[in-house]
Amino acid sequence: MNLSRRNFAITLLLVLSPFFAVAQAPKKLNAAEIKQALNKLEVLGSVLYLAAHPDDENTRMIAYMANELKMRTGYLAMTRGDGGQNLVGTEIREYLGIIRTQELLAARRRDGGEQFFSRTNDFGYSKNPDETFTIWDKEDALADVVWNIRRFRPDVIITRFDTTRVPGGRMHGHHTASALLAQEAFDLANAPDVFPAQLAYVITWQPKGLYWNTYNFGRSNFRSNHEGEPGFYTFDLGKYNPLLGKSYDEISAISRSQHKSQGFGSTGRRGSIKEYLMHWMGEVPEGDIFANIDNTWTRVKGGKRVGQLLKKANENFDVLNPAGIVPTLMDAREALLNIEDEYWKEVKLDELDLVIKSAMGMYLEVAANTYSAVPGENVVMSYEAANRSGVKTELLSVSISTLNAKAEIGELLGNNIRLTQRDTFQIPTSLDYSQPYWLEKEATLGMYRVDAQEKIGLAENPAALEAIFSLKIDGRPFVYTTDVIFKRNDRVKGEFYRPFVITPPVMANIREGVLIFPDNEPKTVNVVVTAGKGGVKGQVQLSLPEGWKSSPAQVDYDLKEKNAEAVYQFQILPPEKPEEAYVGVEAK
């Protein structure tokens, strides 16, 4: 029988796994990317793509919507792909879900989309949606789709899958279920009496249209038979973007190739590539799915002035002197802060601040001297700020969120003059350990348990600590927030980033994923104990179901150095009539 590891009491260990160990370097847009971002700043529109699993999404459609039409584009995956295959390692179930989450985030960094999830679990293949909804909690799954719609506020929703079986073929129940949930949530998201507790954080929202991104699977000439009909829309997703230097299929291939655990490496194509959307719900627009949507700054009260200033900056942009438009961008920022629409204010302020920072060649970073710390530990943090432009800039202060720590700087940042400072901070004992939020509590076969409404839908945890830079640019206030990270120089990879995390003093992990017991003979399990700080000692033991035994029952450990590891072996003996079981590990 199978003996596999699934212990939610120690899921905090997952943050130290290799696939959780790489952070991203700060975004630094080049001149072409700044131009692309300026174009996008002039567009106010949003698209939510919805499907069941990682790798279900049409990366070509996402890349087109985000970069050609310049819409805010998100992908809502119902699951994290925990039940899929793994071609790059031995991790399965929750561990595989973490890998595939990171693969999706890597894909979105390539195609320009954003990533969201529900609490539903990929429990493996399902024959039909009825079976799926007996394992998923349908009410909670629907609540999560409604929540993501209310939070993201899409003008348009696009599903990957149809709501009916393919004639003569089979359709994964998760796939069909995702489309059925999209249809049900389309109007419910605008109903104040549906999931009213959500309205403490979001408002109701009515998308303009729901569409199916059609395919020919099992349907001979389905697309060509409908082309030109009302409610059937054609897109040429093979277009070339000169600023990005690639066609949308080439961008899509790079994005899709991030799904490494599924073996989805792809090669981009050139030339015209048609895709189709079929109208399902909402008003039927004429000629274009966005024809009934105002995607300009006039859609928000007070937005006209913002749009005028952004247009002026875009028209005056000089690739050889990107910083020349910073005064106009600061004018636009000031106008943006005065609009009443909090949703578009937040979305566009993030985009605008990145453009301002990039146009100035501004470098703002806070790096810890270690990648992990336990509550109560002192950590050295280094600030770095550099303004590589002639725009007058003053760094007022740097503060670290949750630490109640603020360093007063008050220095001008001269052109290409690097400013650095180092301070020591104590990590509060009140901080939670870093761990995937959806694994904090024990799940059912079909659903993860997440009680904090604000976390539902997030791709991953927010950073353990954030650094807030307060500056004056061109005489006006400018605040920029960035994650506190750890970085080092790797002899092979060069500059190497990883997230800064909060850990317990000691962690234990089982190296094996699955053990097969063809008989009643014992098998060996390797337990890795890692020190979150120096000078930890105690006992480690396996947590076994009734009838299973381990030898030894427990082992003493004594780790003198921080991040030191030790491996201990246990022999596991199954009962006479073993059944599938789960084993955990405890370090005391």
Coordinates of C-alpha atoms in Angstrom, one line a residue, residues 35-561:
K35 CA 7.0 52.9 -23.8
Q36 CA 4.8 49.8 -23.6
A37 CA 3.9 50.7 -20.0
L38 CA 3.0 54.3 -20.9
N39 CA 0.7 52.9 -23.6
K40 CA -1.0 50.7 -21.0
L41 CA -1.4 53.5 -18.5
E42 CA -3.8 55.2 -21.0
V43 CA -6.1 52.2 -21.0
L44 CA -8.7 51.4 -18.2
G45 CA -10.1 48.0 -18.9
S46 CA -9.8 44.5 -17.4
V47 CA -10.2 40.9 -18.5
L48 CA -10.4 37.8 -16.3
Y49 CA -9.5 34.4 -17.9
L50 CA -11.0 31.4 -16.0
A51 CA -10.1 27.7 -16.1
A52 CA -9.5 24.7 -13.8
H53 CA -5.7 24.1 -13.5
P54 CA -2.3 25.5 -14.1
D55 CA -1.5 25.1 -17.8
D56 CA -5.2 25.2 -18.8
E57 CA -4.9 28.9 -19.6
N58 CA -4.5 30.2 -23.2
T59 CA -1.3 32.1 -22.7
R60 CA -1.6 33.5 -26.2
M61 CA -4.9 35.1 -25.4
I62 CA -3.6 36.4 -22.1
A63 CA -0.5 37.9 -23.8
Y64 CA -2.7 39.5 -26.4
M65 CA -5.1 41.0 -24.0
A66 CA -2.4 42.3 -21.6
N67 CA 0.0 43.7 -24.3
E68 CA -1.9 44.4 -27.5
L69 CA -5.2 45.6 -26.0
K70 CA -3.3 46.7 -22.8
M71 CA -6.0 45.5 -20.5
R72 CA -5.4 44.5 -16.9
T73 CA -5.5 40.8 -17.4
G74 CA -5.8 38.0 -14.8
Y75 CA -6.0 34.2 -14.8
L76 CA -8.2 32.6 -12.2
A77 CA -7.1 28.9 -11.8
M78 CA -9.6 27.0 -9.8
T79 CA -6.9 24.7 -8.5
R80 CA -3.1 24.7 -8.0
G81 CA -2.7 21.5 -9.9
D82 CA -1.9 19.3 -6.9
G83 CA -3.2 16.2 -8.6
G84 CA -1.1 16.5 -11.8
Q85 CA 2.1 14.8 -12.9
N86 CA 5.6 16.0 -12.1
L87 CA 8.3 15.7 -14.7
V88 CA 11.0 17.7 -12.8
G89 CA 11.0 15.9 -9.4
T90 CA 9.4 13.5 -7.0
E91 CA 7.1 16.1 -5.3
I92 CA 3.4 15.2 -5.3
R93 CA 0.2 16.7 -3.9
E94 CA 0.7 19.8 -1.8
Y95 CA 4.3 20.0 -2.7
L96 CA 3.5 19.8 -6.4
G97 CA 0.8 22.4 -5.9
I98 CA 3.5 24.8 -4.6
I99 CA 5.7 24.0 -7.6
R100 CA 2.9 24.6 -10.1
T101 CA 1.9 27.8 -8.3
Q102 CA 5.4 29.2 -8.9
E103 CA 5.3 28.0 -12.5
L104 CA 2.1 29.9 -13.0
L105 CA 3.7 33.1 -11.5
A106 CA 6.7 32.6 -13.8
A107 CA 4.3 32.3 -16.8
R108 CA 2.5 35.5 -15.8
R109 CA 5.7 37.4 -15.6
R110 CA 6.3 36.5 -19.3
D111 CA 2.9 37.1 -20.7
G112 CA 1.9 40.2 -18.6
G113 CA -1.0 38.7 -16.7
E114 CA -1.8 38.4 -13.0
Q115 CA -2.5 35.1 -11.2
F116 CA -5.3 34.2 -8.8
F117 CA -6.7 31.0 -7.3
S118 CA -9.7 29.5 -5.5
R119 CA -9.6 27.2 -2.6
T120 CA -10.6 24.1 -4.6
N121 CA -8.1 21.2 -4.6
D122 CA -7.0 19.2 -7.7
F123 CA -7.9 15.8 -6.4
G124 CA -7.2 14.0 -9.7
Y125 CA -9.2 13.2 -12.8
S126 CA -12.9 13.6 -12.5
K127 CA -15.4 12.1 -15.0
N128 CA -17.9 14.9 -15.0
P129 CA -18.9 18.1 -13.1
D130 CA -21.5 16.4 -11.0
E131 CA -18.7 14.2 -9.5
T132 CA -16.5 17.2 -9.1
F133 CA -19.1 19.1 -7.1
T134 CA -19.5 16.1 -4.8
I135 CA -15.8 16.5 -3.8
W136 CA -15.4 20.3 -4.1
D137 CA -17.7 22.2 -1.8
K138 CA -19.7 23.9 -4.6
E139 CA -20.9 26.7 -2.4
D140 CA -17.4 27.6 -1.4
A141 CA -16.1 27.2 -4.9
L142 CA -18.8 29.5 -6.2
A143 CA -18.1 32.0 -3.4
D144 CA -14.4 32.1 -4.4
V145 CA -15.3 32.8 -8.1
V146 CA -17.7 35.6 -6.9
W147 CA -15.0 37.0 -4.6
N148 CA -12.4 37.1 -7.3
I149 CA -14.8 38.8 -9.7
R150 CA -15.7 41.4 -7.1
R151 CA -12.0 41.9 -6.2
F152 CA -10.6 42.1 -9.7
R153 CA -13.7 43.8 -11.3
P154 CA -13.3 42.4 -14.8
D155 CA -15.2 44.1 -17.7
V156 CA -15.0 40.8 -19.5
I157 CA -14.7 37.2 -18.3
I158 CA -13.3 34.5 -20.7
T159 CA -13.5 30.8 -20.0
R160 CA -11.2 28.2 -21.5
F161 CA -13.8 25.3 -21.3
D162 CA -17.4 24.7 -22.5
T163 CA -20.2 23.7 -20.2
T164 CA -21.2 20.6 -22.1
R165 CA -19.5 17.4 -22.9
V166 CA -17.6 17.2 -26.2
P167 CA -19.6 14.8 -28.5
G168 CA -17.8 11.6 -29.0
G169 CA -15.1 12.5 -26.4
R170 CA -14.5 13.2 -22.7
M171 CA -14.1 16.3 -20.7
H172 CA -12.4 16.5 -17.3
G173 CA -15.0 17.3 -14.7
H174 CA -12.9 20.1 -13.3
H175 CA -12.8 21.8 -16.7
T176 CA -16.6 21.7 -17.1
A177 CA -17.1 22.8 -13.5
S178 CA -15.0 25.9 -14.0
A179 CA -17.2 27.0 -16.9
L180 CA -20.4 26.3 -15.0
L181 CA -19.1 28.3 -12.0
A182 CA -18.3 31.2 -14.3
Q183 CA -21.8 31.3 -15.7
E184 CA -23.4 31.1 -12.2
A185 CA -21.1 33.8 -10.7
F186 CA -21.6 36.2 -13.6
D187 CA -24.7 37.8 -12.2
L188 CA -24.3 36.7 -8.6
A189 CA -21.3 38.9 -8.2
N190 CA -23.6 41.9 -8.5
A191 CA -26.1 40.7 -6.0
P192 CA -25.7 42.2 -2.5
D193 CA -27.5 39.4 -0.8
V194 CA -25.1 36.8 -2.2
F195 CA -22.1 36.2 0.0
P196 CA -22.7 39.5 1.8
A197 CA -19.8 39.0 4.2
Q198 CA -17.5 39.7 1.3
L199 CA -18.8 43.2 1.0
A200 CA -16.8 44.2 4.1
Y201 CA -13.8 44.2 1.7
V202 CA -15.2 44.6 -1.8
I203 CA -18.2 46.0 -3.7
T204 CA -20.6 44.1 -5.9
W205 CA -19.6 44.0 -9.5
Q206 CA -21.3 43.2 -12.8
P207 CA -19.1 42.3 -15.7
K208 CA -20.3 43.4 -19.2
G209 CA -19.8 40.0 -20.9
L210 CA -18.9 36.4 -20.5
Y211 CA -17.3 34.5 -23.4
W212 CA -16.0 31.1 -24.2
N213 CA -12.6 30.8 -25.8
T214 CA -13.6 28.2 -28.3
Y215 CA -11.7 25.2 -29.6
N216 CA -12.2 22.4 -32.1
F217 CA -11.5 19.5 -29.8
G218 CA -13.9 16.7 -30.8
R219 CA -15.9 19.2 -33.0
S220 CA -15.2 19.1 -36.7
N221 CA -14.8 22.7 -38.0
F222 CA -16.7 24.1 -35.1
R223 CA -14.9 27.5 -35.3
S224 CA -15.1 27.9 -39.0
N225 CA -18.8 27.0 -39.0
H226 CA -19.6 29.9 -36.6
E227 CA -17.2 32.6 -37.9
G228 CA -19.1 35.7 -38.8
E229 CA -22.2 34.9 -36.7
P230 CA -23.4 37.5 -34.2
G231 CA -21.8 36.9 -30.8
F232 CA -18.8 35.1 -32.4
Y233 CA -15.7 37.2 -32.3
T234 CA -12.4 36.7 -34.1
F235 CA -8.9 37.8 -32.9
D236 CA -5.6 37.6 -34.7
L237 CA -3.3 36.5 -31.9
G238 CA -0.3 36.1 -34.2
K239 CA 0.4 39.9 -34.3
Y240 CA 3.9 41.2 -33.7
N241 CA 4.7 43.7 -30.9
P242 CA 7.7 45.8 -32.0
L243 CA 8.3 47.1 -28.5
L244 CA 8.5 43.6 -27.1
G245 CA 10.3 42.2 -30.2
K246 CA 8.0 39.2 -30.4
S247 CA 4.7 38.0 -31.7
Y248 CA 2.0 37.1 -29.1
D249 CA 2.5 33.4 -30.0
E250 CA 6.2 33.7 -29.3
I251 CA 5.4 35.4 -26.0
S252 CA 2.9 32.7 -25.3
A253 CA 5.5 29.9 -26.0
I254 CA 7.9 31.5 -23.4
S255 CA 5.0 31.7 -20.9
R256 CA 3.7 28.2 -21.5
S257 CA 7.3 26.8 -21.3
Q258 CA 7.3 27.8 -17.6
H259 CA 5.0 24.8 -16.9
K260 CA 8.0 22.6 -16.6
S261 CA 6.6 20.0 -14.2
Q262 CA 3.9 19.2 -16.9
G263 CA 6.4 19.1 -19.8
F264 CA 4.8 22.0 -21.7
G265 CA 7.9 23.4 -23.4
S266 CA 6.7 25.3 -26.5
T267 CA 8.1 26.8 -29.6
G268 CA 6.7 30.1 -30.8
R269 CA 5.2 30.7 -34.2
R270 CA 5.1 33.6 -36.6
G271 CA 2.3 34.7 -38.8
S272 CA -1.5 35.1 -38.5
I273 CA -3.1 32.9 -35.8
K274 CA -6.9 33.2 -35.3
E275 CA -8.7 32.6 -32.1
Y276 CA -12.4 32.9 -31.4
L277 CA -14.7 34.0 -28.5
M278 CA -18.3 33.0 -28.3
H279 CA -20.7 35.2 -26.4
W280 CA -22.4 33.5 -23.4
M281 CA -23.9 36.1 -21.1
G282 CA -24.3 39.9 -20.9
E283 CA -25.0 42.4 -23.6
V284 CA -23.9 41.4 -27.2
P285 CA -21.6 44.2 -28.4
E286 CA -21.2 44.9 -32.1
G287 CA -18.0 44.1 -33.8
D288 CA -15.8 44.0 -30.7
I289 CA -16.2 42.5 -27.2
F290 CA -15.1 45.9 -25.8
A291 CA -17.4 48.0 -27.9
N292 CA -19.8 48.6 -25.0
I293 CA -17.0 49.4 -22.5
D294 CA -15.3 52.7 -21.9
N295 CA -11.6 51.9 -21.6
T296 CA -10.5 55.5 -21.4
W297 CA -9.8 57.7 -18.3
T298 CA -13.2 59.3 -18.8
R299 CA -14.8 56.2 -17.2
V300 CA -13.8 57.5 -13.7
K301 CA -14.7 60.8 -12.1
G302 CA -11.8 63.2 -12.3
G303 CA -9.9 60.9 -14.7
K304 CA -10.0 63.2 -17.7
R305 CA -7.1 65.3 -16.3
V306 CA -5.1 62.2 -15.5
G307 CA -5.6 60.9 -19.0
Q308 CA -4.5 64.2 -20.6
L309 CA -1.3 64.3 -18.6
L310 CA -0.4 60.6 -19.3
K311 CA -1.1 61.2 -23.0
K312 CA 1.2 64.2 -22.9
A313 CA 4.0 62.2 -21.2
N314 CA 3.6 59.4 -23.7
E315 CA 3.8 61.7 -26.7
N316 CA 6.9 63.4 -25.4
F317 CA 8.7 60.2 -24.4
D318 CA 12.3 60.1 -25.7
V319 CA 14.0 56.7 -25.6
L320 CA 17.4 58.4 -25.2
N321 CA 16.1 60.6 -22.3
P322 CA 13.3 58.7 -20.5
A323 CA 13.6 60.9 -17.4
G324 CA 12.6 63.9 -19.5
I325 CA 8.9 63.1 -18.9
V326 CA 9.2 62.6 -15.1
P327 CA 7.8 66.1 -14.2
T328 CA 4.7 65.4 -16.3
L329 CA 4.4 62.0 -14.8
M330 CA 4.5 63.5 -11.3
D331 CA 1.8 65.9 -12.4
A332 CA -0.3 62.9 -13.5
R333 CA 0.5 61.1 -10.2
E334 CA -0.8 64.1 -8.2
A335 CA -4.0 64.2 -10.3
L336 CA -4.4 60.4 -9.9
L337 CA -4.2 60.6 -6.1
N338 CA -7.2 63.0 -6.2
I339 CA -9.7 60.7 -8.1
E340 CA -12.4 59.0 -6.1
D341 CA -12.3 55.6 -7.8
E342 CA -10.2 53.7 -5.3
Y343 CA -9.9 50.6 -7.5
W344 CA -8.4 52.3 -10.6
K345 CA -6.4 54.6 -8.3
E346 CA -4.6 51.6 -6.7
V347 CA -4.1 49.7 -10.0
K348 CA -2.8 52.7 -12.0
L349 CA -0.7 54.1 -9.1
D350 CA 1.3 50.9 -9.0
E351 CA 1.8 51.0 -12.8
L352 CA 2.7 54.7 -12.8
D353 CA 5.2 54.5 -9.9
L354 CA 7.0 51.7 -11.7
V355 CA 7.2 53.9 -14.8
I356 CA 8.5 56.9 -12.9
K357 CA 11.1 54.8 -11.1
S358 CA 12.2 53.1 -14.3
A359 CA 12.4 56.4 -16.3
M360 CA 14.8 57.7 -13.7
G361 CA 16.8 54.5 -13.5
M362 CA 16.0 54.6 -9.8
Y363 CA 17.3 51.6 -7.8
L364 CA 15.6 51.1 -4.4
E365 CA 16.3 47.9 -2.4
V366 CA 16.5 46.6 1.2
A367 CA 18.4 43.3 1.6
A368 CA 18.7 41.3 4.8
N369 CA 22.0 39.6 5.6
T370 CA 20.2 36.2 6.0
Y371 CA 17.4 34.6 4.1
S372 CA 15.6 33.5 7.3
A373 CA 15.1 34.6 10.9
V374 CA 13.2 33.4 13.9
P375 CA 11.0 35.7 15.9
G376 CA 13.2 37.7 18.4
E377 CA 16.3 37.4 16.3
N378 CA 18.4 40.4 15.3
V379 CA 18.8 40.9 11.5
V380 CA 21.1 43.3 9.7
M381 CA 19.5 45.0 6.8
S382 CA 21.2 47.1 4.1
Y383 CA 19.5 49.9 2.2
E384 CA 20.5 50.9 -1.3
A385 CA 19.2 53.9 -3.3
A386 CA 20.5 55.3 -6.5
N387 CA 19.0 57.9 -8.8
R388 CA 20.5 57.6 -12.3
S389 CA 19.0 60.7 -13.8
G390 CA 19.2 64.5 -13.5
V391 CA 15.8 64.8 -11.8
K392 CA 16.2 66.4 -8.4
T393 CA 15.5 63.7 -5.8
E394 CA 15.7 63.5 -2.0
L395 CA 15.5 60.3 0.0
L396 CA 13.7 61.3 3.2
S397 CA 13.5 58.0 5.0
V398 CA 13.3 54.2 4.8
S399 CA 10.9 52.2 7.1
I400 CA 10.3 48.5 7.5
S401 CA 6.7 47.4 7.8
T402 CA 5.7 45.6 11.0
L403 CA 9.1 46.4 12.7
N404 CA 8.1 49.9 13.8
A405 CA 11.5 50.9 12.4
K406 CA 12.3 54.0 10.5
A407 CA 15.6 55.3 9.3
E408 CA 15.7 59.1 8.7
I409 CA 17.9 59.8 5.7
G410 CA 17.3 63.3 4.4
E411 CA 19.9 63.2 1.7
L412 CA 19.8 64.3 -2.0
L413 CA 20.4 61.5 -4.5
G414 CA 22.8 62.9 -7.0
N415 CA 22.9 61.6 -10.6
N416 CA 24.4 58.0 -10.4
I417 CA 25.6 58.5 -6.8
R418 CA 24.9 55.3 -4.8
L419 CA 23.6 55.8 -1.2
T420 CA 23.9 52.9 1.2
Q421 CA 23.2 52.4 4.9
R422 CA 23.0 49.5 7.3
D423 CA 20.9 49.0 10.4
T424 CA 20.1 46.1 12.8
F425 CA 16.5 45.3 13.6
Q426 CA 14.9 42.7 15.9
I427 CA 12.2 40.5 14.4
P428 CA 9.1 40.8 16.6
T429 CA 8.0 37.7 18.5
S430 CA 4.5 38.4 17.3
L431 CA 5.2 37.7 13.6
D432 CA 3.8 34.6 12.1
Y433 CA 6.0 32.0 10.4
S434 CA 6.2 32.2 6.7
Q435 CA 4.2 29.4 5.1
P436 CA 1.8 28.9 2.2
Y437 CA -1.4 30.3 3.6
W438 CA -3.6 27.7 2.0
L439 CA -1.7 25.0 3.9
E440 CA -2.0 26.5 7.4
K441 CA -5.1 24.4 8.2
E442 CA -6.0 20.8 7.4
A443 CA -7.8 20.4 4.1
T444 CA -10.4 18.0 2.8
L445 CA -9.9 16.0 -0.4
G446 CA -11.6 18.7 -2.4
M447 CA -11.0 22.0 -0.6
Y448 CA -8.3 23.9 1.2
R449 CA -9.4 25.8 4.3
V450 CA -8.6 29.5 4.3
D451 CA -10.5 31.5 7.0
A452 CA -9.1 35.0 6.2
Q453 CA -11.2 36.4 3.4
E454 CA -8.5 38.8 2.3
K455 CA -6.1 36.0 1.5
I456 CA -8.5 33.9 -0.7
G457 CA -7.5 34.3 -4.3
L458 CA -3.9 35.3 -3.7
A459 CA -1.3 33.4 -5.6
E460 CA 1.1 33.4 -2.6
N461 CA 1.7 35.0 0.7
P462 CA 2.7 38.6 0.9
A463 CA 6.3 39.2 1.7
A464 CA 7.3 38.7 5.4
L465 CA 8.6 42.3 5.5
E466 CA 8.2 45.3 3.2
A467 CA 10.5 48.3 2.9
I468 CA 8.9 51.7 2.3
F469 CA 11.0 54.4 0.7
S470 CA 9.8 58.0 1.2
L471 CA 11.3 60.5 -1.3
K472 CA 10.7 63.8 -2.9
I473 CA 10.9 63.8 -6.7
D474 CA 10.9 67.1 -8.5
G475 CA 9.8 68.6 -5.2
R476 CA 6.8 66.4 -4.7
P477 CA 6.3 63.4 -2.4
F478 CA 6.8 59.9 -3.8
V479 CA 6.5 56.7 -1.8
Y480 CA 7.7 53.3 -3.1
T481 CA 7.2 50.0 -1.4
T482 CA 9.3 46.9 -2.2
D483 CA 9.8 43.5 -0.5
V484 CA 12.7 42.9 1.8
I485 CA 14.8 40.2 0.2
F486 CA 18.0 38.3 0.6
K487 CA 20.6 38.1 -2.2
R488 CA 24.0 36.8 -2.7
N489 CA 26.5 36.2 -5.5
D490 CA 26.4 32.7 -6.9
R491 CA 29.6 31.6 -8.7
V492 CA 27.5 30.1 -11.5
K493 CA 24.3 32.1 -11.5
G494 CA 25.7 35.5 -10.5
E495 CA 23.3 37.7 -8.5
F496 CA 20.9 35.3 -6.8
Y497 CA 17.7 36.4 -5.0
R498 CA 15.5 34.5 -2.5
P499 CA 12.7 35.7 -0.3
F500 CA 13.3 36.7 3.3
V501 CA 11.2 34.4 5.5
I502 CA 10.3 33.9 9.2
T503 CA 10.9 30.4 10.5
P504 CA 10.5 28.4 13.7
P505 CA 13.7 27.6 15.6
V506 CA 13.7 24.1 14.3
M507 CA 12.1 22.4 11.3
A508 CA 11.7 18.7 10.3
N509 CA 10.9 17.3 6.9
I510 CA 10.5 13.8 5.4
R511 CA 12.7 13.4 2.4
E512 CA 10.6 10.6 0.8
G513 CA 7.3 11.4 -0.9
V514 CA 5.7 7.9 -1.3
L515 CA 6.7 4.5 0.0
I516 CA 5.2 1.3 -1.4
F517 CA 4.8 -1.7 1.0
P518 CA 4.3 -4.9 -1.1
D519 CA 4.7 -6.9 2.1
N520 CA 5.1 -6.4 5.9
E521 CA 8.8 -5.7 5.7
P522 CA 10.0 -2.4 7.2
K523 CA 11.2 0.5 5.0
T524 CA 13.5 3.4 5.7
V525 CA 12.4 7.0 6.0
N526 CA 14.9 9.9 6.0
V527 CA 14.0 12.9 8.2
V528 CA 15.9 16.1 7.6
V529 CA 16.1 18.4 10.7
T530 CA 17.1 22.1 10.0
A531 CA 18.0 24.7 12.5
G532 CA 16.2 28.0 12.2
K533 CA 18.8 29.4 14.6
G534 CA 22.0 28.2 16.3
G535 CA 22.0 26.1 19.4
V536 CA 18.8 24.0 19.1
K537 CA 18.4 20.6 20.5
G538 CA 15.6 18.2 21.3
Q539 CA 13.9 15.1 19.9
V540 CA 12.4 14.2 16.5
Q541 CA 9.9 11.5 16.0
L542 CA 7.4 10.3 13.3
S543 CA 3.7 10.9 13.7
L544 CA 2.1 7.6 12.6
P545 CA -1.4 6.3 12.3
E546 CA -2.6 3.5 14.6
G547 CA -1.0 0.2 14.0
W548 CA 2.2 1.5 12.3
K549 CA 5.5 1.5 14.2
S550 CA 8.9 3.2 13.8
S551 CA 12.3 2.2 15.0
P552 CA 13.8 4.1 16.8
A553 CA 10.7 5.8 18.3
Q554 CA 12.6 9.1 18.5
V555 CA 16.0 10.5 17.9
D556 CA 17.9 13.3 19.7
Y557 CA 19.2 16.2 17.7
D558 CA 21.8 18.9 18.5
L559 CA 22.4 21.6 15.9
K560 CA 24.8 24.3 16.9
E561 CA 24.8 26.5 13.8

